[in-house]
Structure formats: C-alpha cells, structure tokens
Coordinates of C-alpha atoms and ligand atoms in Angstrom, one line a residue:
X1 CA -9.7 32.1 -12.7
X2 CA -8.4 34.9 -14.8
X3 CA -9.5 38.9 -13.6
X4 CA -9.4 41.7 -15.6
X5 CA -9.5 45.4 -15.1
X6 CA -11.7 48.6 -15.9
X7 CA -9.9 48.3 -19.3
X8 CA -10.6 44.5 -19.8
X9 CA -7.0 44.1 -18.9
X10 CA -5.8 40.8 -17.7
X11 CA -3.2 40.5 -14.9
X12 CA -0.3 38.6 -16.5
X13 CA 3.0 39.7 -15.2
X14 CA 4.4 40.2 -11.8
X15 CA 7.4 42.2 -10.7
X16 CA 8.8 41.5 -7.3
X17 CA 11.2 44.2 -6.0
X18 CA 13.5 42.0 -3.6
X19 CA 15.1 45.3 -2.0
X20 CA 15.0 49.3 -2.0
X21 CA 18.8 49.4 -1.7
X22 CA 21.4 49.9 -4.6
X23 CA 25.5 50.1 -4.9
X24 CA 24.9 52.1 -7.9
X25 CA 23.4 55.7 -7.5
X26 CA 22.0 56.0 -11.4
X27 CA 21.5 60.0 -11.8
X28 CA 18.0 58.9 -13.6
X29 CA 16.9 56.8 -10.5
X30 CA 18.6 56.7 -7.1
X31 CA 20.1 60.5 -7.7
X32 CA 22.7 61.0 -4.7
X33 CA 21.2 64.5 -3.6
X34 CA 18.5 62.2 -2.5
X35 CA 19.9 58.8 -2.0
X36 CA 22.6 60.2 0.3
X37 CA 24.7 58.7 3.1
X38 CA 21.9 59.9 5.5
X39 CA 18.7 58.2 3.1
X40 CA 16.7 55.6 5.4
X41 CA 16.2 52.5 3.4
X42 CA 13.8 50.1 4.6
X43 CA 14.7 47.9 7.7
X44 CA 15.5 44.4 6.9
X45 CA 12.3 43.5 9.5
X46 CA 10.1 45.0 7.0
X47 CA 11.1 43.5 4.0
X48 CA 9.1 40.1 3.2
X49 CA 10.7 37.1 3.4
X50 CA 11.7 34.5 0.6
X51 CA 9.0 32.2 2.2
X52 CA 6.3 34.9 2.0
X53 CA 7.4 36.1 -1.7
X54 CA 7.0 32.8 -2.7
X55 CA 3.5 32.3 -1.0
X56 CA 2.2 35.6 -2.9
X57 CA 3.8 34.3 -6.4
X58 CA 2.6 30.8 -6.0
X59 CA -1.1 32.5 -5.5
X60 CA -1.0 34.8 -8.3
X61 CA 0.3 31.7 -10.3
X62 CA -2.5 29.2 -9.0
X63 CA -5.4 31.8 -8.7
X64 CA -5.0 34.3 -11.8
X65 CA -2.7 32.0 -14.2
X66 CA 0.3 34.6 -14.0
X67 CA 3.2 32.9 -15.2
X68 CA 5.7 35.8 -15.7
X69 CA 7.8 36.7 -12.6
X70 CA 10.5 39.1 -12.9
X71 CA 12.8 39.7 -10.1
X72 CA 14.3 43.4 -9.6
X73 CA 14.8 46.1 -6.9
X74 CA 16.9 48.3 -6.1
X75 CA 19.5 46.2 -6.8
X76 CA 18.3 42.4 -6.5
X77 CA 21.7 41.3 -6.3
X78 CA 22.6 42.7 -3.2
X79 CA 20.1 40.9 -1.5
X80 CA 21.6 38.2 0.7
X81 CA 21.4 34.0 -0.5
X82 CA 18.8 35.3 -3.4
X83 CA 19.4 32.0 -5.1
X84 CA 17.0 30.4 -2.2
X85 CA 14.3 32.7 -3.6
X86 CA 15.1 31.7 -7.0
X87 CA 14.9 28.0 -5.9
X88 CA 11.9 28.5 -4.3
X89 CA 10.2 30.1 -7.3
X90 CA 11.4 28.2 -10.2
X91 CA 9.5 25.4 -8.3
X92 CA 6.3 27.3 -9.7
X93 CA 4.9 24.8 -12.7
X94 CA 5.3 27.0 -16.2
X95 CA 6.6 29.6 -14.9
X96 CA 9.2 32.5 -16.8
X97 CA 11.5 33.3 -14.2
X98 CA 14.0 36.3 -15.4
X99 CA 15.9 39.1 -13.0
X100 CA 16.9 42.5 -13.8
X101 CA 20.2 43.5 -12.7
X102 CA 22.7 46.4 -13.0
X103 CA 25.4 43.5 -13.7
X104 CA 27.7 44.8 -11.0
X105 CA 28.2 41.0 -9.3
X106 CA 27.3 38.9 -12.1
X107 CA 30.8 37.6 -12.4
X108 CA 30.4 36.1 -9.0
X109 CA 27.1 35.2 -9.3
X110 CA 25.9 34.1 -12.6
X111 CA 26.6 30.5 -12.0
X112 CA 24.7 30.0 -8.8
X113 CA 21.6 32.2 -10.2
X114 CA 21.6 29.7 -13.3
X115 CA 22.0 26.3 -11.0
X116 CA 19.3 27.7 -8.6
X117 CA 16.8 27.5 -12.0
X118 CA 16.8 31.1 -13.1
X119 CA 16.3 31.0 -16.8
X120 CA 17.1 34.7 -18.5
X121 CA 18.5 37.7 -17.4
X122 CA 18.5 41.5 -18.4
X123 CA 21.5 43.5 -17.7
X124 CA 21.1 47.5 -17.5
X125 CA 23.8 48.8 -19.7
X126 CA 24.0 52.3 -20.3
X127 CA 27.0 53.3 -22.6
X128 CA 30.0 51.5 -23.7
X129 CA 32.2 54.9 -23.1
X130 CA 34.0 54.2 -19.5
X131 CA 33.4 57.9 -18.7
X132 CA 30.1 58.2 -19.7
X133 CA 28.8 55.2 -17.7
X134 CA 31.1 56.2 -14.3
X135 CA 29.1 59.5 -14.6
X136 CA 25.8 57.5 -15.2
X137 CA 26.1 55.1 -12.1
X138 CA 27.5 58.1 -10.3
X139 CA 29.5 55.7 -8.0
X140 CA 32.6 55.2 -10.8
X141 CA 31.8 51.8 -11.6
X142 CA 33.9 50.7 -14.5
X143 CA 32.1 49.2 -17.3
X144 CA 34.6 46.4 -18.3
X145 CA 33.1 44.7 -15.1
X146 CA 29.8 44.8 -16.5
X147 CA 30.9 43.6 -19.8
X148 CA 32.5 40.8 -17.8
X149 CA 29.1 40.0 -16.0
X150 CA 27.3 39.6 -19.0
X151 CA 30.3 37.2 -20.4
X152 CA 29.7 34.9 -17.3
X153 CA 25.9 35.1 -17.8
X154 CA 26.5 34.1 -21.4
X155 CA 28.5 31.5 -20.3
X156 CA 26.4 30.1 -17.2
X157 CA 23.3 29.8 -19.7
X158 CA 21.1 32.5 -18.7
X159 CA 20.4 33.3 -22.9
X160 CA 19.5 35.1 -24.4
X161 CA 20.4 38.2 -22.5
X162 CA 18.7 41.6 -22.9
X163 CA 20.4 44.6 -22.7
X164 CA 18.4 47.9 -21.3
X165 CA 20.0 51.3 -22.0
X166 CA 18.2 54.0 -21.0
X167 CA 18.9 56.6 -23.4
X168 CA 19.0 60.7 -21.9
X169 CA 19.4 63.3 -24.0
X170 CA 23.1 65.0 -24.2
X171 CA 24.3 62.3 -21.5
X172 CA 24.7 59.5 -23.3
X173 CA 23.1 59.2 -26.4
X174 CA 26.2 59.3 -28.5
X175 CA 26.4 55.6 -26.9
X176 CA 23.2 54.3 -29.0
X177 CA 25.1 53.7 -32.2
X178 CA 28.4 52.4 -30.7
X179 CA 26.4 50.3 -28.3
X180 CA 23.9 48.8 -31.3
X181 CA 27.3 48.3 -33.2
X182 CA 28.7 46.2 -30.1
X183 CA 25.8 43.8 -29.5
X184 CA 24.8 43.3 -32.8
X185 CA 25.6 39.4 -33.9
X186 CA 26.0 38.6 -30.2
X187 CA 22.5 36.7 -30.1
X188 CA 22.1 39.7 -26.7
X189 CA 18.8 41.9 -28.0
X190 CA 19.8 45.6 -26.9
X191 CA 16.7 47.4 -25.6
X192 CA 16.8 51.3 -25.9
X193 CA 14.5 52.5 -23.1
X194 CA 13.2 56.1 -23.2
X195 CA 14.2 57.9 -20.1
X196 CA 10.8 58.4 -17.9
X197 CA 9.8 60.4 -15.6
X198 CA 9.8 57.6 -12.8
X199 CA 9.4 59.1 -8.7
X200 CA 9.7 62.4 -7.8
X201 CA 13.2 62.8 -7.5
X202 CA 15.2 62.7 -11.1
X203 CA 14.3 66.1 -12.1
X204 CA 12.9 65.1 -15.3
X205 CA 12.1 67.2 -18.3
X206 CA 10.7 66.2 -21.9
X207 CA 13.5 67.7 -23.4
X208 CA 16.2 64.8 -21.5
X209 CA 14.0 62.4 -24.1
X210 CA 15.2 60.8 -27.3
X211 CA 12.2 59.7 -29.1
X212 CA 12.4 56.1 -30.1
X213 CA 11.8 57.6 -33.7
X214 CA 15.1 59.3 -33.3
X215 CA 16.8 56.3 -31.6
X216 CA 15.5 54.0 -34.8
X217 CA 16.8 56.9 -37.7
X218 CA 20.1 57.1 -35.8
X219 CA 21.0 53.5 -36.0
X220 CA 19.1 52.9 -39.0
X221 CA 21.3 55.3 -41.1
X222 CA 24.5 53.3 -40.3
X223 CA 23.1 49.4 -39.8
X224 CA 19.7 49.1 -42.0
X225 CA 16.7 48.1 -40.2
X226 CA 13.6 46.9 -40.2
X227 CA 10.6 46.2 -38.2
X228 CA 10.0 42.6 -36.9
X229 CA 6.5 41.6 -35.9
X230 CA 5.8 41.6 -31.7
X231 CA 6.5 38.1 -30.6
X232 CA 2.9 38.5 -28.6
X233 CA 0.0 40.7 -27.9
X234 CA 1.7 43.3 -25.1
X235 CA 4.5 42.8 -25.8
X236 CA 6.1 46.5 -24.5
X237 CA 9.5 46.7 -26.5
X238 CA 8.8 47.2 -30.5
X239 CA 11.2 45.1 -32.2
X240 CA 13.5 45.9 -35.2
X241 CA 16.0 43.5 -37.1
X242 CA 19.1 44.3 -38.8
X243 CA 18.4 43.9 -42.6
X244 CA 21.5 41.7 -42.7
X245 CA 20.4 39.2 -40.3
X246 CA 22.9 40.2 -37.4
X247 CA 20.2 39.8 -34.7
X248 CA 17.5 42.3 -33.3
X249 CA 16.9 45.4 -31.1
X250 CA 13.7 46.9 -29.2
X251 CA 12.7 50.1 -28.1
X252 CA 10.5 51.1 -25.2
X253 CA 8.4 54.0 -26.2
X254 CA 6.9 54.2 -23.1
X255 CA 7.0 58.3 -23.1
X256 CA 6.5 59.1 -26.9
X257 CA 4.0 56.1 -27.7
X258 CA 2.5 55.1 -24.7
X259 CA 1.1 51.0 -24.3
X260 CA -1.0 51.2 -21.4
X261 CA -3.9 49.8 -22.9
X262 CA -2.1 46.3 -22.8
X263 CA -0.5 46.7 -19.4
X264 CA -0.8 43.9 -17.8
X265 CA 1.8 44.4 -15.0
X266 CA 1.6 44.7 -11.2
X267 CA 4.5 45.4 -8.9
X268 CA 5.2 44.0 -5.1
X269 CA 7.3 46.2 -3.4
X270 CA 10.5 44.9 -1.4
X271 CA 7.9 45.4 1.7
X272 CA 5.2 44.1 0.5
X273 CA 2.7 46.5 -1.2
X274 CA 1.2 45.8 -4.4
X275 CA 1.4 48.7 -7.2
X276 CA -0.9 48.8 -10.3
X277 CA 1.2 51.4 -12.2
X278 CA 4.8 52.1 -12.3
X279 CA 3.6 55.8 -11.7
X280 CA 1.1 55.0 -8.8
X281 CA 1.0 57.5 -6.0
X282 CA -0.1 55.0 -3.6
X283 CA 0.3 51.2 -2.9
X284 CA -2.0 48.4 -1.3
X285 CA -0.6 47.2 1.6
X286 CA -0.4 43.3 1.3
X287 CA 2.1 42.6 4.1
X288 CA -0.4 42.8 7.2
X289 CA -2.5 39.9 5.1
X290 CA 0.4 37.9 4.1
X291 CA 1.6 38.5 7.7
X292 CA -1.4 38.3 10.0
X293 CA -2.5 34.7 9.5
X294 CA -4.5 35.3 6.7
X295 CA -6.0 32.5 4.4
X296 CA -4.8 32.3 1.3
X297 CA -8.4 32.7 -0.2
X298 CA -8.5 36.1 1.5
X299 CA -5.2 37.2 0.4
X300 CA -6.7 36.5 -3.6
X301 CA -9.7 38.5 -2.6
X302 CA -8.0 41.3 -1.8
X303 CA -5.8 41.5 -4.9
X304 CA -8.6 40.8 -7.3
X305 CA -10.4 43.7 -5.6
X306 CA -7.5 45.8 -6.5
X307 CA -7.2 44.6 -10.1
X308 CA -10.8 45.2 -10.8
X309 CA -10.8 48.7 -10.2
X310 CA -7.7 49.2 -11.6
X311 CA -7.9 51.9 -14.2
X312 CA -4.1 53.3 -14.6
X313 CA -2.7 54.5 -17.7
X314 CA -0.5 57.3 -16.7
X315 CA 1.6 57.3 -19.6
X316 CA -1.4 58.0 -21.8
X317 CA -2.2 60.9 -19.6
X318 CA 1.2 62.4 -19.0
X319 CA 1.9 65.8 -18.7
X320 CA 4.8 68.0 -17.7
X321 CA 2.0 69.0 -14.7
X322 CA 2.0 65.0 -13.9
X323 CA 5.8 64.8 -13.6
X324 CA 5.8 66.7 -10.6
X325 CA 3.6 64.1 -8.6
X326 CA 4.8 62.6 -5.8
X327 CA 4.9 59.0 -7.6
X328 CA 6.5 56.0 -5.4
X329 CA 10.6 55.9 -6.5
X330 CA 11.8 53.3 -9.1
X331 CA 14.2 51.8 -7.0
X332 CA 11.0 50.6 -4.3
X333 CA 9.1 49.2 -6.7
X334 CA 11.4 48.2 -9.7
X335 CA 11.5 48.5 -13.0
Ligands
SAM401 N1 18.9 47.5 -10.6 C1 18.7 47.1 -11.6 C2 18.8 47.6 -12.9 O1 19.0 48.6 -13.0 O2 18.8 46.8 -13.8 C3 17.1 46.6 -11.5 C4 16.5 47.9 -11.3 S1 15.9 49.4 -12.0 C5 15.2 50.6 -11.0 C6 15.1 48.6 -13.4 C7 15.2 49.2 -14.8 O3 14.8 50.7 -14.8 C8 16.7 49.7 -15.4 O4 17.0 48.8 -16.4 C9 17.1 50.8 -15.0 O5 17.8 51.5 -16.2 C10 15.4 51.3 -15.5 N2 15.3 52.4 -15.0 C11 15.5 53.3 -14.2 N3 14.7 54.6 -13.8 C12 14.6 55.0 -15.4 C13 14.1 56.2 -15.3 N4 13.8 57.4 -15.1 N5 13.7 55.8 -17.0 C14 14.0 55.3 -17.9 N6 14.4 53.5 -16.8 C15 14.9 53.9 -15.8
SF4_402 FE1 19.9 51.1 -9.0 FE2 19.1 49.7 -11.1 FE3 18.5 52.3 -10.3 FE4 20.6 52.1 -11.2 S1 18.7 52.0 -12.2 S2 20.1 53.2 -9.4 S3 21.3 50.1 -10.8 S4 18.2 50.4 -9.0
SF4_403 FE1 1.3 50.0 -17.4 FE2 1.2 52.5 -15.9 FE3 3.2 52.2 -17.9 FE4 0.8 52.8 -18.2 S1 2.2 53.9 -17.2 S2 2.0 50.9 -19.5 S3 -0.3 51.4 -17.1 S4 2.6 51.0 -15.5

C-alpha cells in the first residue's frame, strides 16, 4: 500500500534518530550555551529499544513500501551496540540502509558497522582547517581523526562515502574550495549544505547563509563544473560534475531553492515521536502505541492518518519571522 499526503507526496524515506546525545557541540546545531552541562537529555528508559525501532521500520517497509532508512541523531555512534540495530534493519528485504555521523568514532567502529550490514555512510565535515574545524565542533576535536575515520570507512567498504559540509558565512566559507580540491578524484561525494534555521537555538540569520549558487560559482571559478542530471525524482542534492571527469559534488539548497514539493521523508525521534517536517513544532507520539501492546494494524493506521493530512512546506514559506518559531531541535530528530 502506498500513502500520499495533501500535496500528493508519497512516504518514501524514514530517518531514525537513535539518540539525542552528541560528543560535539557544533555551533549551528547544539550551541554550548543551550546544550551545556545542565542540559537534560532523554533518559535511557525513554529511548525506543532496538526491537521497537526495528518493528516500526519493518512496518514502514511492509505496509508503505519505505526502502530508504537512515540512522542519525545526535551522534548515532554514541549509542551503545548500534551494530545490533544495524543487523536487525539490514535484514529487511531490499532496504537501503545508511548512517550519518560526525566521524569521530569511525576509526574504531567502521569495520563493525560494515560487518553488521551497513552499506553506506555520510560523514559530516565542515573544514579541513584544524582551527576552523575545532571552533565549529566547539569541543576542540581535531580534524585529523575525522579524516582517519573517513579512510577507515573507505577501507571497510562503506563506499561511496558522502561528505556533508554545512557552510556558514564568515565561519567556514573559505574552506569551500579547499574541501572541493581535497575530495575531488577520491570517489567520495562532497555535498555542501546551506546553513538552516533548524530548531530555535542556533541564532540563525539569512546573512549567515551562503547561497548554493555562490558556492558553485566559487568552485567553478577554479575547478570548472557542469550540471549533472538527478539520479531520481526528489533527489535533494543538486548534482554537479567536474568537467575533467574527476567526480561530482552536490549542493543542498534548502534555504534559497526549497524542495518541499518532492519531500517524501518522515522522521522518528529517539523517544518515538514522528515528525513530518524537519521544521515541525510538534510531533506525533508513537511510543504509547509501540509500547502499549497495540497491534501492527493500529500503528499502521496511525501513521497513515498522520501522513494523509500532512501539509508541511516550511522551506517554501520561510521568512525572518518563521525562523524564530519554537521548532524541534535537529539534534533531537536528526538531519
Ligand atoms: N551527528 C551526526 C552528524 O553530524 O553527521 C548526525 C546528526 S546531524 C543533526 C545531521 C546533519 O545535519 C549533519 O550533516 C549536520 O551538519 C547537519 N546540520 C545540523 N545543523 C544544521 C543546520 N543548522 N543547517 C544545516 N545543516 C545542519
Ligand atoms: Fe552533533 Fe551532528 Fe549536531 Fe554536530 S551536527 S552537534 S555532530 S548532532
Ligand atoms: Fe520537507 Fe519540511 Fe524540509 Fe520542506 S521544509 S523539504 S517539507 S522537511
């Protein structure tokens, strides 16, 4: 069965946040002033268990045909024994299972993730300049360790690796061209993400956004590019390839060129709430159903009802005023 929302958009991808905790404090995601020592993260008992997550994912697959699953967080690799969950999810037929990580723990974990059945990985990396990188993760984490993590993932066979770089003006925009140069020809796919007004804590201003067009122009001036066709309808990253055949890059222009009309994603928070938009102010609490002995049919019915009335298109209607809304934090529902 497939289900469509009020704009005729099907439900295709499920993003699963496995924890709201993180060992980084990226300035654009978990600023220290808010996520400090006293911040109350979710209690372990509140988190969905691996079995509960797998049940939900399997229902999304069996009843709605969802084949794309992405594990995220917080930092997914700080959740203990994550390999166990990966093995359970990898057992779902035809599933495309990926994970987004800050890369800090990959040296130790890449092999086990691969062995458990993970097929691909996305690593977030905002600069190659150690000083800039340490300032952005705000916990003084060295860039060299993330680069070693990327190598470990490559060796383990988690290819092709996607590298996500959030660009914030005046902070790391000087790293755009060096990053392109570094990853060109490696087979890894670098993707530039416009800095977004997710959550309510990062103090977002339009002036801080470097538009995708500008990012492409800056790279093109030194490493000539040409547009590439999308791989599939609804692909969020616009693809560009190097004219000399040395690979491709992507830009995710969620601010300057919204792609809501093709948005087929639903997000499951670590404590079991469903969000039909990254910028939602409210979720649907699925946990009482999952934990309360309800049948599969009842859970499916609730999800279907939620998706049918979905009318989210935040990025298309974003204004300076909407940026201040009390939206859910990205570290809570995942990117
Ligand atoms: N901790 C993991 C990581 O950093 O890859 C996974 C979770 S993180 C919330 C997922 C993605 O969201 C990362 O690539 C991160 O850079 C991106 N992100 C976080 N805050 C953002 C913002 N304000 N604008 C754009 N992207 C953001
Ligand atoms: Fe942590 Fe990822 Fe958010 Fe950075 S972007 S604070 S690594 S969850
Ligand atoms: Fe999807 Fe909401 Fe982002 Fe639009 S703003 S692309 S509806 S998550």
